[in-house]
Every structure is written in structure tokens, then in C-alpha cells.
Short mmCIF file of C-alpha atoms and ligand atoms in Angstrom, two decimals:
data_model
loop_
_atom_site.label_atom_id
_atom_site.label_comp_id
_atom_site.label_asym_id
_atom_site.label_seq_id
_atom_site.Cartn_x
_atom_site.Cartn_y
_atom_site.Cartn_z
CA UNK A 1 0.00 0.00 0.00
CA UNK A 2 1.51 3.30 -1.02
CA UNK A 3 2.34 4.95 2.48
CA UNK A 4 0.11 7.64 3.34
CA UNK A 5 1.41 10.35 5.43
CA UNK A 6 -2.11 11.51 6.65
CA UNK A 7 -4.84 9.19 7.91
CA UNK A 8 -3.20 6.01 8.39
CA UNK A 9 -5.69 4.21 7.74
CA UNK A 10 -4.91 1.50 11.08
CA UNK A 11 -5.44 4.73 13.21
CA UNK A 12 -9.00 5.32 11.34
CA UNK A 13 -10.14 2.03 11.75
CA UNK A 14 -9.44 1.61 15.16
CA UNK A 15 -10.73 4.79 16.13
CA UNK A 16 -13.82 3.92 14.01
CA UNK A 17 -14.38 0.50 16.16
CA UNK A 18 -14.03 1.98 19.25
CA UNK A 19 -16.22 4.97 18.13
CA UNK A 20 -19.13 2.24 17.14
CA UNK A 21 -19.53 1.09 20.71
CA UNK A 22 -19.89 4.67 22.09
CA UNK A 23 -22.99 6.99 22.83
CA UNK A 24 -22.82 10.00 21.08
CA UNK A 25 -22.88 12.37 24.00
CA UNK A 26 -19.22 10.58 24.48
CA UNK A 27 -17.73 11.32 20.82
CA UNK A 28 -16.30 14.47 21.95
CA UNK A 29 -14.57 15.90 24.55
CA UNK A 30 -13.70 19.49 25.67
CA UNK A 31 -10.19 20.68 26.24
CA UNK A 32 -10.03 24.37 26.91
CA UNK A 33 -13.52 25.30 25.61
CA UNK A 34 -12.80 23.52 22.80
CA UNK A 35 -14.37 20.29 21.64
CA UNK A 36 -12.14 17.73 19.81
CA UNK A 37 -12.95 13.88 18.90
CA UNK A 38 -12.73 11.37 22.03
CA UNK A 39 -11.21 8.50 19.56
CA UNK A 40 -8.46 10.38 17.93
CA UNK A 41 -7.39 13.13 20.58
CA UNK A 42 -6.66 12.92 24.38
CA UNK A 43 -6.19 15.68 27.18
CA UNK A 44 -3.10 13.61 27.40
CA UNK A 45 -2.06 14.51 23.87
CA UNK A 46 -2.27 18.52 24.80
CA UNK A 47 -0.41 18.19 27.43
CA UNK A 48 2.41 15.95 25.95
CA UNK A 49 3.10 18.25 23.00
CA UNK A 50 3.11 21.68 25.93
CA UNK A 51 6.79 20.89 25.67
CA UNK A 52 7.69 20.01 22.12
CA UNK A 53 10.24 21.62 20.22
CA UNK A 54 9.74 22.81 16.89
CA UNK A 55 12.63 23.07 14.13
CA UNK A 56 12.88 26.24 11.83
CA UNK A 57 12.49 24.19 8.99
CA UNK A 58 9.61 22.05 9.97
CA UNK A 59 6.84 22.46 7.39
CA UNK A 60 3.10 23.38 8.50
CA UNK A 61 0.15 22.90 7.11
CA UNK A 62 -3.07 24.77 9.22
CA UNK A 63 -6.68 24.59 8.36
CA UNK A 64 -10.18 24.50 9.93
CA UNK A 65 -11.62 21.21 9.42
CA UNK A 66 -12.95 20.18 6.04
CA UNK A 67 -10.70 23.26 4.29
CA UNK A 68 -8.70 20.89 2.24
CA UNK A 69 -6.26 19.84 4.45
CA UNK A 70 -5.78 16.49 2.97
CA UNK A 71 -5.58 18.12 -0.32
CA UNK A 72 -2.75 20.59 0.30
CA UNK A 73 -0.99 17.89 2.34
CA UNK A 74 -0.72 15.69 -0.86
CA UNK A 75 0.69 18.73 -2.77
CA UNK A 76 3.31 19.29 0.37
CA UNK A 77 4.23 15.75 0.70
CA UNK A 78 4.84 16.02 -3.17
CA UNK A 79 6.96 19.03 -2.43
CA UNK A 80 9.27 18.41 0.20
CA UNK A 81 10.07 14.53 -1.95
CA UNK A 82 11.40 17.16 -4.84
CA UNK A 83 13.44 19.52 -2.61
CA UNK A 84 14.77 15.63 -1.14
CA UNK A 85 15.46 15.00 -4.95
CA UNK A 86 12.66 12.12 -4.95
CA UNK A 87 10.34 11.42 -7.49
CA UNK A 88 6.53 12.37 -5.79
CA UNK A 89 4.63 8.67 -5.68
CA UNK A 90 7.96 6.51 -6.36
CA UNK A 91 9.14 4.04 -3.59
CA UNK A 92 11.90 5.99 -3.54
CA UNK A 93 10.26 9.13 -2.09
CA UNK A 94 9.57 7.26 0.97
CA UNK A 95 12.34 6.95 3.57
CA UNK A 96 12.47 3.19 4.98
CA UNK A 97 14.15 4.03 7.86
CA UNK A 98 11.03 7.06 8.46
CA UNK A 99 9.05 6.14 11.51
CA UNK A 100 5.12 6.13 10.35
CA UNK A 101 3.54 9.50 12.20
CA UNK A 102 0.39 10.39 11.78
CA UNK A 103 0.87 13.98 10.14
CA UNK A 104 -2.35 15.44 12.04
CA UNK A 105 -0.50 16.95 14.79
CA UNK A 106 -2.91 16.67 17.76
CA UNK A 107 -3.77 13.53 16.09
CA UNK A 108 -2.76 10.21 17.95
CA UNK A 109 -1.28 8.89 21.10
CA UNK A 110 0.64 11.09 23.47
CA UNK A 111 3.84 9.42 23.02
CA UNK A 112 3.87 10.59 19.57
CA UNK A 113 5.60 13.93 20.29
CA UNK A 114 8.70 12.14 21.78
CA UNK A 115 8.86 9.85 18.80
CA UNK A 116 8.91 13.24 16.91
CA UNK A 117 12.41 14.34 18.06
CA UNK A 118 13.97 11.51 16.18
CA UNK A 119 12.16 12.31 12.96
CA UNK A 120 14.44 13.53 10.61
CA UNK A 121 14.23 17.09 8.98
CA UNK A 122 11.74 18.47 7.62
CA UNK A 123 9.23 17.27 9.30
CA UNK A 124 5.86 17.50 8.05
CA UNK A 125 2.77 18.56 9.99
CA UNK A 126 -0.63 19.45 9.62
CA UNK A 127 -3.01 21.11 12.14
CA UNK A 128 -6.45 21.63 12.73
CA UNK A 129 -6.01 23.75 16.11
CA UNK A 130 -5.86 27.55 16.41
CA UNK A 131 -3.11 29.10 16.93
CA UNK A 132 -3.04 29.85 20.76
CA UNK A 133 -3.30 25.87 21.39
CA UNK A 134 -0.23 24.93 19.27
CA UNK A 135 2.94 24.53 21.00
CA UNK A 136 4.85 27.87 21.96
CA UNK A 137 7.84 27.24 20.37
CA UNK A 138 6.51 27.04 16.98
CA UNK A 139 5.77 30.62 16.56
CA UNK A 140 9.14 31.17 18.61
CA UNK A 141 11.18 29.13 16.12
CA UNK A 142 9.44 31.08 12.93
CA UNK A 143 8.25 27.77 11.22
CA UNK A 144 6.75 28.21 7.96
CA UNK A 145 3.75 27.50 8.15
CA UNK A 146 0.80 26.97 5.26
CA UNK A 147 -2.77 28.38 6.23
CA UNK A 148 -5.56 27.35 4.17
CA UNK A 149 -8.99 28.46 4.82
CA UNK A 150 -12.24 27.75 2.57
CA UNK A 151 -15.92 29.95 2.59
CA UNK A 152 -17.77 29.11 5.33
CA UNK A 153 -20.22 28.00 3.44
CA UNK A 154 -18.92 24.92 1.19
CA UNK A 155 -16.95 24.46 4.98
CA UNK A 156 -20.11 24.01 7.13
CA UNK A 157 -21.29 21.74 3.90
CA UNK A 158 -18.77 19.44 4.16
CA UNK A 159 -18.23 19.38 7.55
CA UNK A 160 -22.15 17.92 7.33
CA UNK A 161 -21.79 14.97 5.08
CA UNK A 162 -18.36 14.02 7.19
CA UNK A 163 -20.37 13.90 10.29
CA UNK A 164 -22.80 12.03 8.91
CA UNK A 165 -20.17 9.44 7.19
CA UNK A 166 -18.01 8.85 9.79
CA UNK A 167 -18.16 7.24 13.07
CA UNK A 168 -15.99 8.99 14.73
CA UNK A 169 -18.49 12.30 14.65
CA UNK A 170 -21.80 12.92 16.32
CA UNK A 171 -24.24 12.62 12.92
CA UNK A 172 -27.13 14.84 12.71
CA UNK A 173 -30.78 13.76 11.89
CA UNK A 174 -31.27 16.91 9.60
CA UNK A 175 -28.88 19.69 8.11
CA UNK A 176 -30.78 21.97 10.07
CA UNK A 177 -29.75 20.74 13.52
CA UNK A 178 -26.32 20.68 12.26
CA UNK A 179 -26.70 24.01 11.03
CA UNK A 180 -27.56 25.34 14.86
CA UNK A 181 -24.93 23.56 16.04
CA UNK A 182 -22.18 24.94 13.24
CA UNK A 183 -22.88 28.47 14.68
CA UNK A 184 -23.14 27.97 18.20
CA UNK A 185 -19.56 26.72 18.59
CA UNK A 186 -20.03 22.70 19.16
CA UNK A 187 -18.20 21.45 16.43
CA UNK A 188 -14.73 19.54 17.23
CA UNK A 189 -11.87 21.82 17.03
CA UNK A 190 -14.43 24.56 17.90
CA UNK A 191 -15.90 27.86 15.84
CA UNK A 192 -14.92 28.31 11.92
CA UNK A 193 -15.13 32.18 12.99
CA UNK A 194 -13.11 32.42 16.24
CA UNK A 195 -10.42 30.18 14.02
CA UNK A 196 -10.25 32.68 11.49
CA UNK A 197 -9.96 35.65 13.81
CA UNK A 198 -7.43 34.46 15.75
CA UNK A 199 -5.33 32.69 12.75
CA UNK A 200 -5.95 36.58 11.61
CA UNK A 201 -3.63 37.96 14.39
CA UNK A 202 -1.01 36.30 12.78
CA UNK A 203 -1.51 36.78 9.15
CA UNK A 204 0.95 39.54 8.22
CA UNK A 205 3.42 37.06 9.56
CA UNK A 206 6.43 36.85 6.95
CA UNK A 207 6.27 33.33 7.98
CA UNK A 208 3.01 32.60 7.34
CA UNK A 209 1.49 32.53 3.98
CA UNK A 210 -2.23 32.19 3.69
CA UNK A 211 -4.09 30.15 0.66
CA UNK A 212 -7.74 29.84 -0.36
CA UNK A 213 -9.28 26.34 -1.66
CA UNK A 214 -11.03 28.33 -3.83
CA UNK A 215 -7.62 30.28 -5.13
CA UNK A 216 -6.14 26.41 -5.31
CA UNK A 217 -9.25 25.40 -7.15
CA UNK A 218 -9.44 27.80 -9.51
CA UNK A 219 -5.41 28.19 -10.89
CA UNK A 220 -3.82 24.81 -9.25
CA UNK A 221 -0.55 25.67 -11.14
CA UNK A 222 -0.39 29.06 -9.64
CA UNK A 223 -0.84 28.17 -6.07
CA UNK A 224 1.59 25.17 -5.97
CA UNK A 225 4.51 27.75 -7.47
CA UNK A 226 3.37 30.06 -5.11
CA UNK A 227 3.53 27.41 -1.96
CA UNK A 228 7.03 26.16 -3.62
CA UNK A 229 8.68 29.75 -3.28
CA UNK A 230 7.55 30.03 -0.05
CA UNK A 231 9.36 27.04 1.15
CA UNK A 232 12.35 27.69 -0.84
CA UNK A 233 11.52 24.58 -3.44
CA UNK A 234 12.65 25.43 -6.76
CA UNK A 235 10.57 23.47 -9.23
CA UNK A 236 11.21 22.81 -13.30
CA UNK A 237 7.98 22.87 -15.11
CA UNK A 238 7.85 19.26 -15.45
CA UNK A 239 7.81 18.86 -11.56
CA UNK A 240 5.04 21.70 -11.40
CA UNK A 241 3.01 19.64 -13.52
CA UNK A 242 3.48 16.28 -11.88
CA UNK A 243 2.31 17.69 -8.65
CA UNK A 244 -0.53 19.09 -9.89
CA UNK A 245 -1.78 15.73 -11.74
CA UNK A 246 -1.43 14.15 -8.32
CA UNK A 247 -3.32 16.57 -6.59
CA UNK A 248 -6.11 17.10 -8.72
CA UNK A 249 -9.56 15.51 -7.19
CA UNK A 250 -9.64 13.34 -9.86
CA UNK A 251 -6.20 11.46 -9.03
CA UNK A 252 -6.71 11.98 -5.30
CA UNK A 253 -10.08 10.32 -5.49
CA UNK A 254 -8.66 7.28 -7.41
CA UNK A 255 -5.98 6.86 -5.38
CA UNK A 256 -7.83 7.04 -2.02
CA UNK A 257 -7.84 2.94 -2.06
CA UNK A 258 -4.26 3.16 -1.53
CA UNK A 259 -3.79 6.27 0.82
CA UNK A 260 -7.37 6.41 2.78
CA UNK A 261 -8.61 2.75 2.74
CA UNK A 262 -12.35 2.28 2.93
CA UNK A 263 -12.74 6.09 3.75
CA UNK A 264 -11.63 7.65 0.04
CA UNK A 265 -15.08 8.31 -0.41
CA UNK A 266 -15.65 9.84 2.78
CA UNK A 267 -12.35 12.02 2.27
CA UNK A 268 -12.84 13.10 -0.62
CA UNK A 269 -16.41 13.66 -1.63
CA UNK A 270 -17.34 16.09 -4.11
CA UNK A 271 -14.12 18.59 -4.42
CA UNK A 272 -15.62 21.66 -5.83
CA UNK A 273 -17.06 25.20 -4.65
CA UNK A 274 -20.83 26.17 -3.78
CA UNK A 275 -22.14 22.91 -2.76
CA UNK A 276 -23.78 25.01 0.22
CA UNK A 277 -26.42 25.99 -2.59
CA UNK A 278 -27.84 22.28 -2.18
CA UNK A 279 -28.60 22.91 1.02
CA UNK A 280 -28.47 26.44 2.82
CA UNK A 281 -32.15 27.71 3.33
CA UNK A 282 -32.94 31.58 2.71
CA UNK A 283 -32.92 31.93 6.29
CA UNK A 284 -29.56 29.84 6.63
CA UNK A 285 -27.89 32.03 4.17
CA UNK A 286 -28.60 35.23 5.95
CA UNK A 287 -27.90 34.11 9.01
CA UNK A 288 -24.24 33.10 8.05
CA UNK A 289 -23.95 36.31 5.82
CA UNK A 290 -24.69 38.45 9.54
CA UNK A 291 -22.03 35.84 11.27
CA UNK A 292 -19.35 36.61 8.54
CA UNK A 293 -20.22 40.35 8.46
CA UNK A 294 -19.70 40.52 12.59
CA UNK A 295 -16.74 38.34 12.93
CA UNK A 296 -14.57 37.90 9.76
CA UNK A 297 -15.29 40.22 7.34
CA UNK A 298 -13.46 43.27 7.73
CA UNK A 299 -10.31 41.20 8.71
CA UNK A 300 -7.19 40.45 6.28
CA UNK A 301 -8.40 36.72 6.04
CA UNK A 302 -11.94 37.98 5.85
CA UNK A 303 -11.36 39.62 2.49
CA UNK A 304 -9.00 36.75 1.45
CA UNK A 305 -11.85 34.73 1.05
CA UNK A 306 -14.09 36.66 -1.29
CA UNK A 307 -17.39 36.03 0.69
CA UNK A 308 -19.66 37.46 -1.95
CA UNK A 309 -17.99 35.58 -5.34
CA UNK A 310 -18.15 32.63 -3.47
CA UNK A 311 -20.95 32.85 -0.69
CA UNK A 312 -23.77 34.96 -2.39
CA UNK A 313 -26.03 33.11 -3.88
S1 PPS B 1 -10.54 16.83 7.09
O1 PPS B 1 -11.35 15.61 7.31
O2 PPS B 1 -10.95 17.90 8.03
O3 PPS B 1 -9.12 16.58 7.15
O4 PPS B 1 -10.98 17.31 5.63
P1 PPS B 1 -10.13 18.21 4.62
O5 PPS B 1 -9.19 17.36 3.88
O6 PPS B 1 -9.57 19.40 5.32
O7 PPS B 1 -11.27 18.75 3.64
C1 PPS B 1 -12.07 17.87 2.92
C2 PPS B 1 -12.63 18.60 1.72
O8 PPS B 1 -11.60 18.82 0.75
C3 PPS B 1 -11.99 18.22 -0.49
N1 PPS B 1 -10.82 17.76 -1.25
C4 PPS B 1 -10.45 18.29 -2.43
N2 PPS B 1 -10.94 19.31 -3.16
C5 PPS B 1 -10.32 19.60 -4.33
N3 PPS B 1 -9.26 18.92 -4.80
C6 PPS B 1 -8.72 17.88 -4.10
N4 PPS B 1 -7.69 17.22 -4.58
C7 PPS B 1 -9.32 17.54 -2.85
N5 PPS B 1 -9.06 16.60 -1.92
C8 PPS B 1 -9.99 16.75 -0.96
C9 PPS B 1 -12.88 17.08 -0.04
O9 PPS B 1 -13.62 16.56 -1.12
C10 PPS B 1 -13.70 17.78 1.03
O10 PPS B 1 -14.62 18.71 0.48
P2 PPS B 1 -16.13 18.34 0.04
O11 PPS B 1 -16.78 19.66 -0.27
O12 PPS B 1 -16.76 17.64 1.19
O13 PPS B 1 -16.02 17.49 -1.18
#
């Protein structure tokens, strides 16, 4: 099975079983104010990785849940193989000797972090938490990291149909109920909107370099030169384009056999903008418009997004 450096699929079906045999009141827990999945995250795990110490050139990947994390990881993973000088999807690109870490950071068992030290450089890592519950030294260090935020629409959208699809979620009867709950801050890994604004605080960071799915959607080509310049990766054109092909839905989709098990089709479900349309009411639709207008709008990541190309109906 080609080696998948997010979602290992063991971890998913594990956490899967377990989640199977619980009530849903159980499924999450709250660390902080913050809710995050029983199965996959611990108290133990926040507490472990208080301590760890990041490397300069570790490589970052943040996003609010259902953003495209899994998407931009594939084009990062493809990245960091070329600045190694391997070929993206060879054998070769994958170090033998590499202990197998799940990339989600907060993802995992506690003794993860300590296993982390002896990863080689750069690491990889992706993150769904906000800023102010990742480890100090990571802003201390000036990582690079990758920010990647999506309307809050198509967001909320997905974030539906994975709740509903896997286990590891509390599912909702109707969209509406998961609507209510979407804007009254009881999703795991907390509020799309108090994300954003505090991820905002640090977006004029010269370390931090913010990305749309919708800018990745709409001129893939663009947006992987732009994230290889930002790590440093030169690229020839023929590199561009092979990491492109791999990330596009299409190939991510048919490959999600090898890299996501039994859950491709959960991961990766429909790929594209305004899917809200299908299912955002009149009454939904202002509601979130008010939301955005209060929270995010007037914000540097606020604008970033575009709200009305992307959110107006
Ligand atoms: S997760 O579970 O929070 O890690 O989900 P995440 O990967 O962040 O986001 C899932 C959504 O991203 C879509 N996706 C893609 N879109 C375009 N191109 C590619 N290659 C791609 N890969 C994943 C995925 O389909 C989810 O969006 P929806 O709207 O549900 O289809």
C-alpha cells in the first residue's frame, strides 16, 4: 500500500471500532472550551506536546476542518520529496528508515511527540487547532507554516456529510440541527469564525502565507509555485506539472484505495465550490452572511476569502 502520510488508515479504523460502541454524548470531549474527537485526541495529547520543540524548517500545514487539508498535504508531501530529490509517488520518495507518524498533529497517542524528536528534517505537519493551542515554540522558532482556509459556506457543507459518514463524529438527523450547532460553537476543534480571527492575528506574519481552496481550485498551477517559493523549493515545469496531476480531485479520489482505505469516499467527496447551494435555506444564508459580516469580514483573512464571489447566492 503506497504509504500515506495523513490518515493512516490502522489509526482510522481503530478509532472507528471503538467509536461504534460509544454513545454520542461521548464522541467528543472538551479541552479548553474547545471540543475535539474522544477516539483520535486525548487531554493527554495537549499536554504531551506543551513541551515540544519545533525546528525552523519544519513544514506546516493549518486549516479548519474540512478546508482541504488532505488536499494541500498531498501537494506538500509532493513538495518536500522534490526539494529531497525524490520522485513524488515513487518508492523511492519514501524513507524506509522514516518512523510512520500520523501527520495530524494533535492527532494520535501522546507518546507521539517524543517519537517526533527523532524524525528527521523536515518534518511535516498538519493542524487543525488555532493558533493559541499549538505549542509555543513554533511561533518562537518562525516555522513556515501553510494556512488554508475555505468559505464558510462549502466548509459548514462538508463538515455535514463528514459527520454524517463517519463514526468517529456525532451525525445529525437533519442539516438543520447541524446548522444550529455549526454556529453555536459545538463542532470539534471549535468555531470556523473564532479560528479565522485568531489565525488573523497572525496573518501579516512573513512566515506565514495564507491560501484559499477556492484560489487552489481555480489556478492549481499558480498556487503550488506560489507554496514552492515560499518554502524555498525550486521546481522545473515538469515537476510543477506532476504535482498538480497528483493533486487534482480526480487522481486523489482514485488513489484514495491506496492512501485512505475504505474512507476515500468519505475524504474526498465532491471537491468543488458552492455545494452550500444544495442545502443552505434563505434563512440559513442570511444568518451566516450576519455571522461573517460581525466576525470575519473586515479582517485580512476575511477579504482573502471573497465572501460574496463565493458565498452569495
Ligand atoms: S478533514 O477531514 O478535516 O481533514 O478534511 P479536509 O481534507 O480538510 O477537507 C475535505 C474537503 O476537501 C476536499 N478535497 C479536495 N478538493 C479539491 N481537490 C482535491 N484534490 C481535494 N481533496 C480533498 C474534499 O472533497 C472535502 O470537500 P467536500 O466539499 O466535502 O467534497
Amino acid at each position: 500500500m503506497e504509504k500515506s502520510r495523513t490518515n493512516p488508515v490502522g489509526l482510522l479504523d481503530k478509532a472507528v471500532a471503538v467509536a461504534n460502541s460509544m454513545h454520542r454524548d461521548e464522541l467528543l470531549f472538551s479541552y479548553k472550551g474547545i471540543l475535539y474527537p474522544t477516539t483520535v485526541c486525548s487531554p493527554e495529547n495537549f499536554k504531551a506536546f506543551e513541551s515540544f520543540e519545533a525546528r525552523k524548517d519544519d513544514v506546516i500545514l493549518a486549516g479548519y476542518p474540512k478546508s482541504g487539508t488532505n488536499w494541500l498535504s498531498q501537494i506538500l508531501t509532493d513538495l518536500i520529496a522534490i526539494s529531497q530529490k525524490k520522485t513524488p509517488g515513487s518508492e523511492s520518495s519514501v524513507n524506509a528508515e522514516e518512523p510512520e507518524e500520523e501527520t495530524y498533529f494533535e492527532i494520535g497517542d501522546a507518546g507521539k511527540y517524543e517519537r517526533m524528536t527523532k524524525l528527521p528534517s523536515p518534518r511535516f505537519m498538519v493542524t487543525h487547532l488555532r493558533p493559541e493551542n499549538l505549542p509555543k515554540s513554533i511561533f518562537k522558532t518562525n516555522a513556515k507554516i501553510l494556512l488554508l482556509i475555505r468559505n464558510p459556506k462549502d466548509v459548514a457543507t462538508s463538515y455535514y456529510h463528514f459527520s454524517n459518514a463517519l463514526a468517529l463524529l456525532p451525525s445529525y438527523e437533519t442539516w438543520d440541527d447541524f446548522f444550529t450547532d455549526f454556529m453555536t460553537k459545538k463542532m470539534a476543534w471549535g468555531s470556523y469564525f473564532e479560528y479565522l480571527s485568531e489565525w488573523n492575528k497572525y496573518a501579516d506574519k512573513e512566515n506565514i502565507m495564507t491560501i484559499t481552496y477556492e484560489e487552489v481550485k481555480e489556478n492549481p498551477a499558480l498556487s503550488v509555485k506560489n507554496i514552492a517559493t515560499f518554502f524555498g523549493i525550486p521546481l522545473t515545469e515538469e515537476q510543477l506539472q506532476l504535482v498538480v496531476e497528483r493533486s487534482s480531485f480526480q487522481s486523489m479520489k482514485k488513489n484514495s484505495d491506496k492512501t485512505h482505505g475504505s474512507f476515500g469516499n468519505i475524504f474526498f467527496r465532491k471537491g468543488g465550490v458552492s455545494d452550500w447551494k444544495n442545502l443552505f435555506t434563505e434563512d440559513q444564508n442570511e444568518k451566516m452572511d450576519r455571522a461573517f459580516e460581525e466576525h470575519i469580514a473586515g479582517t485580512k483573512l476575511g477579504k482573502k476569502l471573497k465572501y460574496d464571489l463565493y458565498c452569495k447566492a
